[in-house]
N, CA and C atoms as an extended XYZ file, in Angstrom:
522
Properties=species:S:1:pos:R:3:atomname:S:1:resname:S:1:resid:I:1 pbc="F F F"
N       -56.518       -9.896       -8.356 N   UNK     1
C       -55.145      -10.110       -8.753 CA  UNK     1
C       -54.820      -11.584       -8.547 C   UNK     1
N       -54.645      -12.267       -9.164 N   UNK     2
C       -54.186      -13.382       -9.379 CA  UNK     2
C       -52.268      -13.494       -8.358 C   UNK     2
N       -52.366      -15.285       -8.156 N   UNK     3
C       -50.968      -14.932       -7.317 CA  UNK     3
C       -49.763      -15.431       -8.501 C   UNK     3
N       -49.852      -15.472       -9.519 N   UNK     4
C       -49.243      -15.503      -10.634 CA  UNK     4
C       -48.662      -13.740      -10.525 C   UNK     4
N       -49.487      -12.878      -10.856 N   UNK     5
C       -49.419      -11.620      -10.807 CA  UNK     5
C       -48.319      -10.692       -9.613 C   UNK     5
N       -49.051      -11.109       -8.645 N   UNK     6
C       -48.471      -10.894       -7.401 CA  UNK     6
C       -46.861      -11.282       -7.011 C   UNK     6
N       -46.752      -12.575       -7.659 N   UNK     7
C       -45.299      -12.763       -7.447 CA  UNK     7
C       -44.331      -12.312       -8.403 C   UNK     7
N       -45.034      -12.062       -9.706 N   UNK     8
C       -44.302      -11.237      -10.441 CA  UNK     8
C       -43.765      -10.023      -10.032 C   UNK     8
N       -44.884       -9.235      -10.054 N   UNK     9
C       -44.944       -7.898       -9.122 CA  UNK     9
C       -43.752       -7.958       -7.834 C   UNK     9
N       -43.907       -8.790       -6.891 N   UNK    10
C       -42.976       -9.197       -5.828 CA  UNK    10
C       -41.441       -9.692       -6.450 C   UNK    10
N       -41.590      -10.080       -7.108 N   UNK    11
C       -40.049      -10.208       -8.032 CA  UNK    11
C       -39.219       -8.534       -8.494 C   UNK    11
N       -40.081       -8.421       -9.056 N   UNK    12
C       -39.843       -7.230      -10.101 CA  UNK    12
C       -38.899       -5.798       -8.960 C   UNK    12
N       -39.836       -6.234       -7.731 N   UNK    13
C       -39.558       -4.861       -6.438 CA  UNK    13
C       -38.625       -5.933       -6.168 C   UNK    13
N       -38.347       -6.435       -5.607 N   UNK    14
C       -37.042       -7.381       -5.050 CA  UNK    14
C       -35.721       -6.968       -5.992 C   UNK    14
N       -35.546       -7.159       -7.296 N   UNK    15
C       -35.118       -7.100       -8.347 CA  UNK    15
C       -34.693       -5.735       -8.383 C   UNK    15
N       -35.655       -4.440       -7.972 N   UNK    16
C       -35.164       -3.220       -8.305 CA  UNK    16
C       -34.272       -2.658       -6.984 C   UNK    16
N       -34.595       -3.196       -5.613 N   UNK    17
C       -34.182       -3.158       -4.655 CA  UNK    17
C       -32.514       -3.385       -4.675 C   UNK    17
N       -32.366       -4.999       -4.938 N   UNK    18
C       -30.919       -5.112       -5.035 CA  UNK    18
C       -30.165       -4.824       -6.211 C   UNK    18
N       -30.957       -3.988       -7.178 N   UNK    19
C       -29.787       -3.204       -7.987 CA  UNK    19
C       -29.582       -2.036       -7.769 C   UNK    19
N       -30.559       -1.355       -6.728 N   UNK    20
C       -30.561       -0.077       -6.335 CA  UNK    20
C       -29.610       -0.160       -5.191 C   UNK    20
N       -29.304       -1.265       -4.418 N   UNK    21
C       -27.949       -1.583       -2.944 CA  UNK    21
C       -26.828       -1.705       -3.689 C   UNK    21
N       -26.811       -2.552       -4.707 N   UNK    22
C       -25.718       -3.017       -4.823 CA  UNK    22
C       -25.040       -1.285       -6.407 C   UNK    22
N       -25.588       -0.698       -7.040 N   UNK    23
C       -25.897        0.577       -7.464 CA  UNK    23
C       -24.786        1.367       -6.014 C   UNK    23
N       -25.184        1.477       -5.546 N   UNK    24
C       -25.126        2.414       -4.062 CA  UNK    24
C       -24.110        2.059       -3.761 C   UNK    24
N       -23.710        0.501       -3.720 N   UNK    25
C       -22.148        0.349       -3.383 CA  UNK    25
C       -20.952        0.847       -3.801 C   UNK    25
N       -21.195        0.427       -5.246 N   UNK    26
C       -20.017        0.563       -5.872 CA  UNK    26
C       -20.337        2.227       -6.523 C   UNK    26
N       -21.301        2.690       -5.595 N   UNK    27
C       -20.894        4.335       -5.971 CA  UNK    27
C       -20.198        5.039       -4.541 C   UNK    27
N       -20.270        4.065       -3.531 N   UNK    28
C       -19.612        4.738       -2.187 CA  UNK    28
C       -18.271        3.966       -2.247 C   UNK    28
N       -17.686        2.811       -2.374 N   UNK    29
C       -16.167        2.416       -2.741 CA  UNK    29
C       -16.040        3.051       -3.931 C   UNK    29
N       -16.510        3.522       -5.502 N   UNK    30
C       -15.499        4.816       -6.272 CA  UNK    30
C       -15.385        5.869       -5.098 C   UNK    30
N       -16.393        6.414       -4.672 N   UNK    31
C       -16.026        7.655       -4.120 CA  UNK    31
C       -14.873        7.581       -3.028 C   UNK    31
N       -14.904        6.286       -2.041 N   UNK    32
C       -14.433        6.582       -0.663 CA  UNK    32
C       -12.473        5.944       -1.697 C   UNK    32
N       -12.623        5.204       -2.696 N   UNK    33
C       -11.300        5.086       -3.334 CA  UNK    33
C       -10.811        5.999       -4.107 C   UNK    33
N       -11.039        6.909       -4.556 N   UNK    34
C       -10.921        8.323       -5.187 CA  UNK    34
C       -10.096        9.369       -4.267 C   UNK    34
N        -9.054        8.925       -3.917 N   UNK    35
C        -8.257        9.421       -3.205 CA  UNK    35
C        -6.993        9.723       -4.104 C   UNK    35
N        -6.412       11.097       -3.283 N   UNK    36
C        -5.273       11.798       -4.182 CA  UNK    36
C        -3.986       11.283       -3.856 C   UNK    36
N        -3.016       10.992       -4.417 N   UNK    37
C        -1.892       10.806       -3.714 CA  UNK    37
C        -1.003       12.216       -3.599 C   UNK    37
N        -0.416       12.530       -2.083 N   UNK    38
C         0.220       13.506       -2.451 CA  UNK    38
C         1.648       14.088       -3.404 C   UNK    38
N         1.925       15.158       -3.014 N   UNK    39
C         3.290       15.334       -4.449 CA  UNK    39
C         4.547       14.820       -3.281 C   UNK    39
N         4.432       15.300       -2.015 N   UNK    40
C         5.526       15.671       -1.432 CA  UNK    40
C         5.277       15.103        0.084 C   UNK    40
N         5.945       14.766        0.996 N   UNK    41
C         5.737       14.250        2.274 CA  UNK    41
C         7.425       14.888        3.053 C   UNK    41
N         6.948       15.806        4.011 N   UNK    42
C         7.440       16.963        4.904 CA  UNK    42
C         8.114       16.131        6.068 C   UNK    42
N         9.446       16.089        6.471 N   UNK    43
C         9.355       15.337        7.834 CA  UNK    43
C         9.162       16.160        8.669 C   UNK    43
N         8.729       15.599        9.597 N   UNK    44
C         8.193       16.770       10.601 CA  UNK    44
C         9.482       16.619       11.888 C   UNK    44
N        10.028       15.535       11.920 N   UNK    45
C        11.422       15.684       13.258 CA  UNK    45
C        13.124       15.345       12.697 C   UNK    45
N        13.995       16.102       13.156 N   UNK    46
C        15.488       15.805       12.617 CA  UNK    46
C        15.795       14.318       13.010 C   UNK    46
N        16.923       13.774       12.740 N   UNK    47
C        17.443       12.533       13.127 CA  UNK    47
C        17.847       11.867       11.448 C   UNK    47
N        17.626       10.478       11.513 N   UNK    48
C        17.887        9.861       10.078 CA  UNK    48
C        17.550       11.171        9.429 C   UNK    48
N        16.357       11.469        8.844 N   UNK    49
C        15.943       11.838        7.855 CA  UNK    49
C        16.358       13.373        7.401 C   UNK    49
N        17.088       13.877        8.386 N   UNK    50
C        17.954       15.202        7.954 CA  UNK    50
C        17.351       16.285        9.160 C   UNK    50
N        17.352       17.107        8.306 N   UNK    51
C        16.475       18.305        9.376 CA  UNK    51
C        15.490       18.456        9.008 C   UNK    51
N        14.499       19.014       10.182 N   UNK    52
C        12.909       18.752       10.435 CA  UNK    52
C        12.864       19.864        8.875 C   UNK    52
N        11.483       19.716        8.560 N   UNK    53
C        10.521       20.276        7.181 CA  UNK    53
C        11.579       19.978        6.078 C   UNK    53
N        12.285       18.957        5.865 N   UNK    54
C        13.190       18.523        4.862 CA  UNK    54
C        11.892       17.814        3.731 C   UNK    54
N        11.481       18.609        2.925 N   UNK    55
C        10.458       17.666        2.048 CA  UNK    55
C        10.977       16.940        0.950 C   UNK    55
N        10.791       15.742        0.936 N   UNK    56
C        10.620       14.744       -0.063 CA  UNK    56
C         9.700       14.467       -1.268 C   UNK    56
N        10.113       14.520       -2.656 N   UNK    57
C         9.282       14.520       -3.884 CA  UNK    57
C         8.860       12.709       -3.726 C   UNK    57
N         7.542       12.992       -3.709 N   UNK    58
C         7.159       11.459       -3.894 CA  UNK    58
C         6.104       10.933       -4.955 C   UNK    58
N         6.408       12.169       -5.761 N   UNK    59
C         5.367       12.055       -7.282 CA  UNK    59
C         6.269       10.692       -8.069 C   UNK    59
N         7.331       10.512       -7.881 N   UNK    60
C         7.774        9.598       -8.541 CA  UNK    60
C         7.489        7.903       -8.480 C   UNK    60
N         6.624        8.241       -6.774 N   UNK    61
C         6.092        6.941       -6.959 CA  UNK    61
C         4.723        6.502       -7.602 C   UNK    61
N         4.746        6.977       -8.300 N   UNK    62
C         3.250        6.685       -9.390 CA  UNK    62
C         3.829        6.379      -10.472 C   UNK    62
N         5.117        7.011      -11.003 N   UNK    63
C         5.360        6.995      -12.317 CA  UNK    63
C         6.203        5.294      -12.324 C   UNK    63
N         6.138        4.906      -10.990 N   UNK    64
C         7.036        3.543      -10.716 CA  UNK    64
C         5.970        2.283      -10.462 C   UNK    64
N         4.510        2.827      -10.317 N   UNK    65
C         3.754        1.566      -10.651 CA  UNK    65
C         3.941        0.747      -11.296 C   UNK    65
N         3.265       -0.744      -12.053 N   UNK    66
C         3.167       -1.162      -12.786 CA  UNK    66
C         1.889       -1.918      -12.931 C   UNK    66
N         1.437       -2.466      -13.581 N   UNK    67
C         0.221       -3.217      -13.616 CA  UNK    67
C        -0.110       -4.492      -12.969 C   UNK    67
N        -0.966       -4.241      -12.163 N   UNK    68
C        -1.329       -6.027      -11.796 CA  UNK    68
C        -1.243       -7.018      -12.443 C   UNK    68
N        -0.810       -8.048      -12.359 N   UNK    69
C        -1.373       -9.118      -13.426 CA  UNK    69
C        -2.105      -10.285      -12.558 C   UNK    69
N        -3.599       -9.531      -12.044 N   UNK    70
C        -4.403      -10.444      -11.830 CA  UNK    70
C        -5.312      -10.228      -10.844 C   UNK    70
N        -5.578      -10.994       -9.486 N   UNK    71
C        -5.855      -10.317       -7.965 CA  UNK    71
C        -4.499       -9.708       -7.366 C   UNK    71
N        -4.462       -8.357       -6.902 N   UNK    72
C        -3.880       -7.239       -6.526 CA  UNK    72
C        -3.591       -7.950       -5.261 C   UNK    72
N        -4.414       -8.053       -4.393 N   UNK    73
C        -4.454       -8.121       -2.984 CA  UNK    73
C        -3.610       -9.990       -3.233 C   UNK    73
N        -2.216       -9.835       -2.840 N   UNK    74
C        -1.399      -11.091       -2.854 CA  UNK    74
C        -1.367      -12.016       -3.433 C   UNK    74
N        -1.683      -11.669       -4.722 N   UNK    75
C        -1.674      -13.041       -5.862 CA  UNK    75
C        -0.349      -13.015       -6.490 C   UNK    75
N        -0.328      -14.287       -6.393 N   UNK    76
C         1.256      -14.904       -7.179 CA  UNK    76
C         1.498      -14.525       -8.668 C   UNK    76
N         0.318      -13.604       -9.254 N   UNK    77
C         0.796      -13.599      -10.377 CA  UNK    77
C         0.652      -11.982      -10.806 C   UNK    77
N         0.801      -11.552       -9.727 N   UNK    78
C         1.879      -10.287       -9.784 CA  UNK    78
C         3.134      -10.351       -9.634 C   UNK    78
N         3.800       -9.404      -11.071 N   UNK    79
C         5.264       -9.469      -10.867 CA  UNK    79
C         6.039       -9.046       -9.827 C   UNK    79
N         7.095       -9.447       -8.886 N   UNK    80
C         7.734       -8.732       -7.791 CA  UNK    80
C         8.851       -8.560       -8.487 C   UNK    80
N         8.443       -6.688       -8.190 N   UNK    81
C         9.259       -5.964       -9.229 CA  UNK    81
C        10.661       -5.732       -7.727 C   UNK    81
N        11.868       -5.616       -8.518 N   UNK    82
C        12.549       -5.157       -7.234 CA  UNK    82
C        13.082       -3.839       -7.391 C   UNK    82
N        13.719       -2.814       -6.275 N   UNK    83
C        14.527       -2.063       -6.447 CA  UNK    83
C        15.543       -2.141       -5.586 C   UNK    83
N        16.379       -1.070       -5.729 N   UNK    84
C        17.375       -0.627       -5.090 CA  UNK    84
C        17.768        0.320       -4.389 C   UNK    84
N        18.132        0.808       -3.077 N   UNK    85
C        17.805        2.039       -2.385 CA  UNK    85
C        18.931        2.954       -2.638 C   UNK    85
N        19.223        4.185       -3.225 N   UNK    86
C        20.243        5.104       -3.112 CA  UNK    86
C        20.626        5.782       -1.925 C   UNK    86
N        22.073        5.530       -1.706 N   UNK    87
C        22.397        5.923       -0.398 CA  UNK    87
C        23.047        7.187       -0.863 C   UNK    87
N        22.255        8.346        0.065 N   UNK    88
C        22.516       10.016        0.281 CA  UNK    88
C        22.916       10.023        2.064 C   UNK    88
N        24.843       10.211        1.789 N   UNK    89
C        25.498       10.546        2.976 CA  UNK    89
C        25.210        9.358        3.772 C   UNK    89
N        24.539        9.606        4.535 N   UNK    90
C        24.909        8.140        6.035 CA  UNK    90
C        23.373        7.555        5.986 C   UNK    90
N        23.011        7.481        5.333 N   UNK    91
C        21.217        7.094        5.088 CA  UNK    91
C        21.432        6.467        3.527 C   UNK    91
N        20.016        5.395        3.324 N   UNK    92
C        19.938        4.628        1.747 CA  UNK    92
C        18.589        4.985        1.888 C   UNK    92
N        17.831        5.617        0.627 N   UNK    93
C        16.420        5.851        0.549 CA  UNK    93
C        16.044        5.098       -0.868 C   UNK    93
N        14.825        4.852       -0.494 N   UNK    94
C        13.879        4.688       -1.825 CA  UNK    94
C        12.156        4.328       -1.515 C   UNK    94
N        11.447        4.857       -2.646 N   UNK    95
C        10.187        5.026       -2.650 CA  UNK    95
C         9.604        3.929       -3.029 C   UNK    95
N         8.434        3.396       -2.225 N   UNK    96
C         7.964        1.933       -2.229 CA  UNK    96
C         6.275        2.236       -2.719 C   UNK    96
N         5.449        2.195       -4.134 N   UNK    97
C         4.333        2.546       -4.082 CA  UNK    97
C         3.436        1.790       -3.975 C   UNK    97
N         2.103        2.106       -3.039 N   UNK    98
C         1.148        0.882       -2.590 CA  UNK    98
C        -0.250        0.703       -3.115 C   UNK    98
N        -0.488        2.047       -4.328 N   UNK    99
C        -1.819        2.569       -4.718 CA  UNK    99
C        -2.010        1.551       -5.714 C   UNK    99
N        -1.883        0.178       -6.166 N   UNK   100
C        -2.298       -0.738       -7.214 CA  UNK   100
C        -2.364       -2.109       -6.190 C   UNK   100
N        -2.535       -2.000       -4.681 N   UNK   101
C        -2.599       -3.274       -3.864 CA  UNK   101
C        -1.544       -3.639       -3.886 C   UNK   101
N        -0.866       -3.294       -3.995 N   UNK   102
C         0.643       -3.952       -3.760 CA  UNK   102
C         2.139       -3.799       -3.655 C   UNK   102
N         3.206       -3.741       -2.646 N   UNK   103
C         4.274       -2.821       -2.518 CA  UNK   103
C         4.522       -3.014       -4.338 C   UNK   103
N         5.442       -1.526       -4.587 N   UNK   104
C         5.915       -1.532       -5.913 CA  UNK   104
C         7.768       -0.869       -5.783 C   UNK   104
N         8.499       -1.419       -5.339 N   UNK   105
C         8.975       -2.681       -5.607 CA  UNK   105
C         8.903       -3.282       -4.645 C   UNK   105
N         8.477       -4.722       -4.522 N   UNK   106
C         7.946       -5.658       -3.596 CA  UNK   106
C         9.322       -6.437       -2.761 C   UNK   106
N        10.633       -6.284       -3.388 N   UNK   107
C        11.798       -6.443       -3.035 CA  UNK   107
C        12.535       -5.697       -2.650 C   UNK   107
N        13.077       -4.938       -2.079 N   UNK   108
C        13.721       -3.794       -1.555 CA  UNK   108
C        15.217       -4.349       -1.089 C   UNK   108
N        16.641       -3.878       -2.073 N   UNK   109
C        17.670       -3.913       -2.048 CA  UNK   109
C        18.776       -3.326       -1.414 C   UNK   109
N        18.951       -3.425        0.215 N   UNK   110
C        19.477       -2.636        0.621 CA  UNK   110
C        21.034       -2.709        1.005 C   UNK   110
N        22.264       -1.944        1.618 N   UNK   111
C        23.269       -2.221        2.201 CA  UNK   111
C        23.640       -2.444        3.134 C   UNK   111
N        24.312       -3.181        3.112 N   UNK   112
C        24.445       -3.814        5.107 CA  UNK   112
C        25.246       -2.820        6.089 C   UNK   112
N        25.030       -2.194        7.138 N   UNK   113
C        25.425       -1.734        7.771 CA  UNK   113
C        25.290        0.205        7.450 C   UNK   113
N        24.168        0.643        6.793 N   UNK   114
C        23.517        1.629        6.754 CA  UNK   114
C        22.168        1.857        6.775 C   UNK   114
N        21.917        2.852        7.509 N   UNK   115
C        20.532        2.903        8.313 CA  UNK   115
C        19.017        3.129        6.813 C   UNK   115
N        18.185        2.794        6.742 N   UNK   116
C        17.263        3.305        5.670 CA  UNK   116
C        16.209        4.249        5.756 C   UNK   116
N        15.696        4.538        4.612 N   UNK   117
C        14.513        5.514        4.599 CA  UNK   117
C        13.597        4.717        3.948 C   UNK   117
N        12.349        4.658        4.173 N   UNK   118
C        11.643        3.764        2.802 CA  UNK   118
C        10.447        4.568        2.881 C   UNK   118
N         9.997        5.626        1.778 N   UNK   119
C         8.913        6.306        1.695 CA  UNK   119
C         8.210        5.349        0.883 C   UNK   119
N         6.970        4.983        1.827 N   UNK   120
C         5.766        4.837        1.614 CA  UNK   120
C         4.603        5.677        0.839 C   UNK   120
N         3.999        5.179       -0.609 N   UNK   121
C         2.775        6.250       -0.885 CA  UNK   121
C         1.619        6.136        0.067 C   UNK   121
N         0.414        6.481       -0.335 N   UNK   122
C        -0.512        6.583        0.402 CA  UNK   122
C        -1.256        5.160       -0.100 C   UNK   122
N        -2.071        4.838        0.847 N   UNK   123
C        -2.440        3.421        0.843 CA  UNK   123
C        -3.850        3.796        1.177 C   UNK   123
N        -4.779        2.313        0.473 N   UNK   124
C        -6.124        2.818        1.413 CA  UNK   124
C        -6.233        0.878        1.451 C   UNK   124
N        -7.417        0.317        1.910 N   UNK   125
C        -8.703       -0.951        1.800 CA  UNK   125
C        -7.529       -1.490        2.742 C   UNK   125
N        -6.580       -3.220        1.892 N   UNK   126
C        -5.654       -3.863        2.173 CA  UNK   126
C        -4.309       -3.441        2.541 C   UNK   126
N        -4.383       -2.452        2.162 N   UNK   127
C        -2.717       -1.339        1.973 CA  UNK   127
C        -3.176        0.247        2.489 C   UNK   127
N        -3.601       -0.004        3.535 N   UNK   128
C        -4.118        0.897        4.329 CA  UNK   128
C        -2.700        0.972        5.336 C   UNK   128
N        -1.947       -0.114        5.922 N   UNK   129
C        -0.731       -0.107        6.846 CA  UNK   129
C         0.529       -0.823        6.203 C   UNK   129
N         1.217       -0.543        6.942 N   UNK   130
C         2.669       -1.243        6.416 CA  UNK   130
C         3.448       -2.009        7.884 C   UNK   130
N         3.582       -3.240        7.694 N   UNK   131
C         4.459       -3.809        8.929 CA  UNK   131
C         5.519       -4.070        8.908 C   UNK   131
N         6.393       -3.994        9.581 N   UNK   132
C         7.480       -4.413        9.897 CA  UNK   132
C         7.889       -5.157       11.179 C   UNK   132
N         7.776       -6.750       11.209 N   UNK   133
C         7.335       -7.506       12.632 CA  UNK   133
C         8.947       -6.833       13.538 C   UNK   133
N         9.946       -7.729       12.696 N   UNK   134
C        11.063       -7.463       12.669 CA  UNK   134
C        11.555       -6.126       13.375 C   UNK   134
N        11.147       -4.856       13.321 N   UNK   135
C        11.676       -3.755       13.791 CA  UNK   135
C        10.659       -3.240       14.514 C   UNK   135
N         9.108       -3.792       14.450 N   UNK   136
C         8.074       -3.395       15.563 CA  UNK   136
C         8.033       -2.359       15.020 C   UNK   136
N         7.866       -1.909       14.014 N   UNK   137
C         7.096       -0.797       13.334 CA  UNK   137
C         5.718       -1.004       12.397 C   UNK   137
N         5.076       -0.496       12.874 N   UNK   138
C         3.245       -1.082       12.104 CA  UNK   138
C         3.053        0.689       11.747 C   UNK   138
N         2.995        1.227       10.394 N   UNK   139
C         2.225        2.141       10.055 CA  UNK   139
C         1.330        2.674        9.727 C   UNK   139
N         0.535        3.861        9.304 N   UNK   140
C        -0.841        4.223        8.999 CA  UNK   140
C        -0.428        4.424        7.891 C   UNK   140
N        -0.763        4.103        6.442 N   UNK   141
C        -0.825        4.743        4.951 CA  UNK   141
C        -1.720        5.559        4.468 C   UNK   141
N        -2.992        5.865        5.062 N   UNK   142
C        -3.965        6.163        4.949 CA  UNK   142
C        -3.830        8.150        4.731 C   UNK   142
N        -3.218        8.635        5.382 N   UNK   143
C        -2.946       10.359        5.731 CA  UNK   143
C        -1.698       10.250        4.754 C   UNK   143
N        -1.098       10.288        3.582 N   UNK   144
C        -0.169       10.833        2.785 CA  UNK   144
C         0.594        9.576        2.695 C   UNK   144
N         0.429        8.918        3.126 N   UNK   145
C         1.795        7.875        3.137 CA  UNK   145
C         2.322        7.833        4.585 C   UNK   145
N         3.957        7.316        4.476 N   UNK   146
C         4.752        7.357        5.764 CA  UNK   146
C         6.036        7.374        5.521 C   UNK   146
N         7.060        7.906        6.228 N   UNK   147
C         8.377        7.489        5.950 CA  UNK   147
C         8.502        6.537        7.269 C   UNK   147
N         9.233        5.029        6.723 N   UNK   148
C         9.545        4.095        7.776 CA  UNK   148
C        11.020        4.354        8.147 C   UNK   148
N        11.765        4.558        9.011 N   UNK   149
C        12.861        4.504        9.060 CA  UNK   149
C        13.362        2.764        9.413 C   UNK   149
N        14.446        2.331        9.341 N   UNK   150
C        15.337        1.071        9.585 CA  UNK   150
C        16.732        0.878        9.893 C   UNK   150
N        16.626        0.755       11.108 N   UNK   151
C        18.282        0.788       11.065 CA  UNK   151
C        19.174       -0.359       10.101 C   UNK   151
N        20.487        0.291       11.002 N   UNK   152
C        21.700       -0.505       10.169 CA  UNK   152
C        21.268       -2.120        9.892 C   UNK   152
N        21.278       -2.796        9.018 N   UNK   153
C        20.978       -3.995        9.195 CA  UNK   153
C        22.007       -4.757        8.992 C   UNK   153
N        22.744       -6.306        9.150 N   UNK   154
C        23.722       -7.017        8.900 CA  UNK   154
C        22.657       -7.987        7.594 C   UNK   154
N        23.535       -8.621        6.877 N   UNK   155
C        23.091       -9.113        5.794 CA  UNK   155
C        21.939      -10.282        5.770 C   UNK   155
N        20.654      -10.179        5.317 N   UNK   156
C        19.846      -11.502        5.229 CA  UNK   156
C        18.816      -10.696        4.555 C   UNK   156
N        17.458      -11.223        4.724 N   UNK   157
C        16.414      -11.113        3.933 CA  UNK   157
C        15.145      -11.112        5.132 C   UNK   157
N        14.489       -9.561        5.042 N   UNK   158
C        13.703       -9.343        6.260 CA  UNK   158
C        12.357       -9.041        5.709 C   UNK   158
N        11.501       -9.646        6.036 N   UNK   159
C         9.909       -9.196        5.465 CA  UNK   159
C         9.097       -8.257        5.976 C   UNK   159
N         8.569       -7.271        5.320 N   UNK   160
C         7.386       -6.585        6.212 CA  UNK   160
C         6.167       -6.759        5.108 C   UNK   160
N         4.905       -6.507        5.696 N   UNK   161
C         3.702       -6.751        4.959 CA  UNK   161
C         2.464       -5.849        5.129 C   UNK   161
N         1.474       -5.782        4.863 N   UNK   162
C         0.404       -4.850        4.799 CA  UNK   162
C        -0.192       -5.147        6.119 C   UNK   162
N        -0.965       -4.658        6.504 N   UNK   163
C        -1.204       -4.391        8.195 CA  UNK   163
C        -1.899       -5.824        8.661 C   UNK   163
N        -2.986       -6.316        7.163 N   UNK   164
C        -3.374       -7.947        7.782 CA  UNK   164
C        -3.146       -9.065        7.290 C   UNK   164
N        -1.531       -8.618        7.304 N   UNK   165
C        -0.477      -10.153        6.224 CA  UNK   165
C        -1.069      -10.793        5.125 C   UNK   165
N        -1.655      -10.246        4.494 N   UNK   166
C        -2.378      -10.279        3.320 CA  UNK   166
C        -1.282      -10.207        2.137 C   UNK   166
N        -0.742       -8.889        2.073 N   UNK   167
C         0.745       -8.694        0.863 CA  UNK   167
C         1.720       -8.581        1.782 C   UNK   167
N         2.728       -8.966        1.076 N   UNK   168
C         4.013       -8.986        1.655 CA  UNK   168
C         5.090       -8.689        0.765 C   UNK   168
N         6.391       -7.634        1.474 N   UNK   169
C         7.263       -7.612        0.755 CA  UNK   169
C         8.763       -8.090        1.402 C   UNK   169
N         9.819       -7.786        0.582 N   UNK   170
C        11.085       -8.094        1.324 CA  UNK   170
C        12.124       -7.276        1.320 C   UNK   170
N        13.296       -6.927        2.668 N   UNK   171
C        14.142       -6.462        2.367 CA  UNK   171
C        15.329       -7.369        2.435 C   UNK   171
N        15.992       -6.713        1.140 N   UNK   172
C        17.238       -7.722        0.468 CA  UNK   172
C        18.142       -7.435        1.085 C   UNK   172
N        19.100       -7.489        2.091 N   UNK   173
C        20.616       -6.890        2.605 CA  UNK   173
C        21.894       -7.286        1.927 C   UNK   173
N        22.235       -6.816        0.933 N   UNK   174
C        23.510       -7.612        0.684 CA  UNK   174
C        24.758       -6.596        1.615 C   UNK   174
């Protein structure tokens, strides 16, 4: 065998190797990202959020995505879409979705001097948590989502972000 031969040969297995790893990867991130979002998220204790097993429809936060326009994970050239929270009785709620890398609406419009709800979808990779430095609340997204609660706030503009300040969103107080 010639070493002409040999290094071919030695190429060729090298070659089948790292398409067979890198093959393998991106068949274990589809699988381990192939996650369901749920329909509904149950509270499990009374207080803000009403009385305990009060379930919440949170299919609507899918239908409130929108498309990236670009790198997901905190690029400037995703739109920051905003919303607005509807206040039911002595509480303001609204659904924040995280399954495209990025809060959806990334602005969150709230009222000053009523307490909030902000249902979280389910998150996985970068948007696996949700922070809030400000109120010392750090969540898990990973198991269904979360409901964050927030109290009363007085008027300004408060940030929370994904668990490794990577994305970030804002709440608006007028």
């Amino acid at each position: 065998m010639t070493e002409a031969t040999y290094t071919t040969s030695s190429r060729t297995k090298l070659i089948l190797v790292a398409a067979a790893v890198v093959l393998a990867f991106f068949a274990a991130y589809g699988f381990a990202s192939a996650r369901t979002q749920p329909s509904s998220v149950t509270v499990g204790d009374s207080g803000l959020l009403g009385a305990a097993g009060t379930e919440y429809d949170v299919s609507s936060i899918a239908a409130q995505s929108s498309e990236c326009g670009g790198d997901c994970c905190g690029s400037a050239t995703a739109e920051v879409v905003e919303g607005s929270a509807v206040v039911e009785g002595e509480v303001q709620r609204i659904a924040v979705d995280v399954s495209e890398g990025f809060f959806n609406p990334g602005a969150i419009r709230l009222a000053a001097g009523i307490p909030a709800v902000i249902t979280f979808g389910e998150g996985s990779g970068c948007m696996a948590e949700v922070m809030f430095k400000d109120f010392g609340v750090f969540e898990n997204l990973t198991q269904g989502g979360a409901l964050v609660e927030i109290p009363a706030l007085q008027p300004g503009e408060y940030e929370f972000s994904c668990g490794m300040e990577m994305v970030y969103g804002s709440l608006i107080v007028d």
